[in-house]
Short mmCIF file of C-alpha atoms and ligand atoms in Angstrom, two decimals:
data_model
loop_
_atom_site.label_atom_id
_atom_site.label_comp_id
_atom_site.label_asym_id
_atom_site.label_seq_id
_atom_site.Cartn_x
_atom_site.Cartn_y
_atom_site.Cartn_z
CA MET A 1 -64.76 -44.13 -149.31
CA ARG A 2 -61.73 -45.10 -151.32
CA LYS A 3 -62.20 -47.45 -154.26
CA PHE A 4 -59.91 -50.38 -155.03
CA TYR A 5 -59.92 -52.29 -158.31
CA LEU A 6 -58.80 -55.85 -159.10
CA CYS A 7 -57.63 -57.49 -162.32
CA LYS A 8 -59.01 -61.00 -162.07
CA LYS A 9 -56.45 -62.26 -164.59
CA CYS A 10 -53.16 -61.11 -163.07
CA GLY A 11 -54.15 -60.06 -159.56
CA ASN A 12 -53.13 -56.41 -159.86
CA VAL A 13 -54.92 -54.21 -157.33
CA VAL A 14 -55.00 -50.44 -157.78
CA SER A 15 -56.55 -47.39 -156.20
CA LEU A 16 -56.85 -44.03 -157.92
CA LEU A 17 -54.84 -41.01 -156.85
CA VAL A 18 -57.00 -38.88 -159.09
CA ASP A 19 -60.41 -40.02 -160.33
CA GLY A 20 -60.63 -38.82 -163.89
CA GLY A 21 -63.81 -40.76 -164.52
CA GLY A 22 -62.40 -43.16 -167.10
CA SER A 23 -62.56 -46.94 -166.89
CA LEU A 24 -59.60 -49.10 -165.90
CA LEU A 25 -58.34 -51.94 -168.07
CA CYS A 26 -55.74 -54.56 -167.16
CA CYS A 27 -54.76 -57.65 -169.19
CA SER A 28 -57.16 -56.28 -171.85
CA GLU A 29 -60.18 -56.57 -169.53
CA PRO A 30 -62.09 -54.13 -167.31
CA MET A 31 -60.87 -54.10 -163.72
CA GLU A 32 -63.44 -55.01 -161.09
CA GLU A 33 -64.23 -52.63 -158.23
CA LEU A 34 -63.71 -54.44 -154.95
CA THR A 35 -66.57 -54.35 -152.46
CA VAL A 36 -65.65 -54.73 -148.82
CA ASN A 37 -66.56 -57.60 -146.51
CA THR A 38 -68.51 -59.51 -149.14
CA VAL A 39 -66.51 -62.67 -149.81
CA ASP A 40 -67.73 -65.76 -148.00
CA ALA A 41 -64.72 -66.32 -145.74
CA ALA A 42 -63.87 -66.43 -142.05
CA LEU A 43 -64.57 -62.97 -140.61
CA GLU A 44 -62.27 -63.54 -137.65
CA LYS A 45 -59.32 -64.07 -140.02
CA HIS A 46 -60.00 -61.07 -142.29
CA ILE A 47 -61.57 -58.17 -140.39
CA PRO A 48 -58.67 -56.02 -139.15
CA HIS A 49 -58.32 -56.21 -135.38
CA CYS A 50 -57.35 -52.77 -134.06
CA ASP A 51 -55.87 -51.87 -130.71
CA VAL A 52 -55.62 -48.12 -130.01
CA ARG A 53 -52.97 -47.14 -127.48
CA ASP A 54 -50.54 -44.26 -126.91
CA GLY A 55 -51.61 -42.39 -130.03
CA LYS A 56 -51.12 -45.43 -132.26
CA ILE A 57 -53.35 -48.05 -133.85
CA VAL A 58 -51.83 -51.50 -133.82
CA VAL A 59 -53.61 -53.47 -136.54
CA ARG A 60 -53.44 -57.19 -136.97
CA VAL A 61 -55.35 -59.44 -139.34
CA GLY A 62 -57.41 -60.74 -137.83
CA GLU A 63 -58.65 -61.67 -134.41
CA VAL A 64 -57.39 -65.13 -135.42
CA MET A 65 -54.14 -64.55 -137.32
CA HIS A 66 -54.59 -64.80 -141.09
CA PRO A 67 -52.27 -67.24 -142.96
CA MET A 68 -49.27 -65.69 -144.72
CA ASP A 69 -48.58 -68.47 -147.23
CA ASN A 70 -47.00 -67.88 -150.63
CA ASP A 71 -50.32 -68.28 -152.42
CA HIS A 72 -52.66 -66.89 -149.74
CA TYR A 73 -51.75 -63.90 -147.63
CA ILE A 74 -52.65 -60.38 -146.59
CA ASN A 75 -51.14 -58.23 -149.35
CA PHE A 76 -51.69 -54.87 -147.69
CA LEU A 77 -53.20 -52.85 -144.89
CA ALA A 78 -54.37 -49.31 -145.50
CA LEU A 79 -55.53 -46.57 -143.19
CA GLU A 80 -57.77 -43.92 -144.73
CA HIS A 81 -58.84 -40.64 -143.21
CA ASP A 82 -60.68 -38.05 -145.29
CA ASP A 83 -58.44 -37.56 -148.33
CA THR A 84 -55.34 -39.19 -146.86
CA ILE A 85 -54.31 -42.82 -147.19
CA GLU A 86 -51.36 -44.73 -145.78
CA ILE A 87 -50.57 -48.18 -147.13
CA HIS A 88 -48.30 -50.94 -145.88
CA ASN A 89 -47.56 -53.96 -148.10
CA PHE A 90 -46.73 -57.40 -146.72
CA LYS A 91 -44.82 -60.35 -148.14
CA PRO A 92 -45.60 -64.02 -147.48
CA ASN A 93 -44.30 -65.28 -144.14
CA GLU A 94 -44.38 -61.81 -142.55
CA GLU A 95 -46.80 -61.26 -139.68
CA PRO A 96 -49.87 -59.29 -140.85
CA ILE A 97 -49.39 -56.65 -138.15
CA TRP A 98 -48.69 -52.95 -138.64
CA THR A 99 -48.78 -49.83 -136.49
CA PHE A 100 -50.28 -46.60 -137.80
CA ASN A 101 -50.55 -43.25 -136.09
CA TYR A 102 -54.01 -42.99 -134.54
CA ILE A 103 -56.38 -40.74 -136.43
CA GLU A 104 -59.94 -40.31 -135.19
CA ASN A 105 -62.69 -41.47 -137.53
CA SER A 106 -60.49 -43.41 -139.89
CA THR A 107 -60.99 -46.62 -141.84
CA VAL A 108 -58.63 -49.58 -141.87
CA TYR A 109 -58.63 -51.87 -144.91
CA ALA A 110 -57.04 -55.31 -145.27
CA TYR A 111 -56.65 -57.07 -148.60
CA CYS A 112 -56.34 -60.86 -148.88
CA ASN A 113 -55.34 -62.12 -152.32
CA LYS A 114 -57.87 -64.98 -152.05
CA HIS A 115 -60.69 -63.42 -150.06
CA GLY A 116 -60.74 -59.80 -151.12
CA LEU A 117 -61.09 -56.51 -149.30
CA TRP A 118 -62.12 -56.06 -145.66
CA LYS A 119 -62.50 -52.99 -143.54
CA ILE A 120 -63.32 -51.67 -140.12
CA GLU A 121 -64.11 -48.13 -138.94
CA ILE A 122 -62.05 -46.62 -136.11
CA ASN A 123 -63.58 -43.94 -133.89
FE1 FE2 B 201 -57.83 -65.07 -146.75
#
């Protein structure tokens, strides 16, 4: 499973392309590894809702559409399969919907800048 890290000071979120084993610092402090689905927030607004059709996965966040305000929005969706990851970034006021090519046994992540990282497994 891919790891994502957050700087609690500036809000930077990173994931490693190569894990060299060192520790990550941002704003002079250690970055925090994000754990999925752990923030106390509405599941129906954060768990990615996936619809597989015609070789594609249409992902929206979530079952009830997540807000896309300037200070609270879905920053990115990511689809991970084995050692491959595809990421789409959103801006405020865009709809948190993106279409990926369907890949069996993949994981879809959604990141909310207020409520952290969420994921769902796709079979
Ligand atoms: Fe949120």
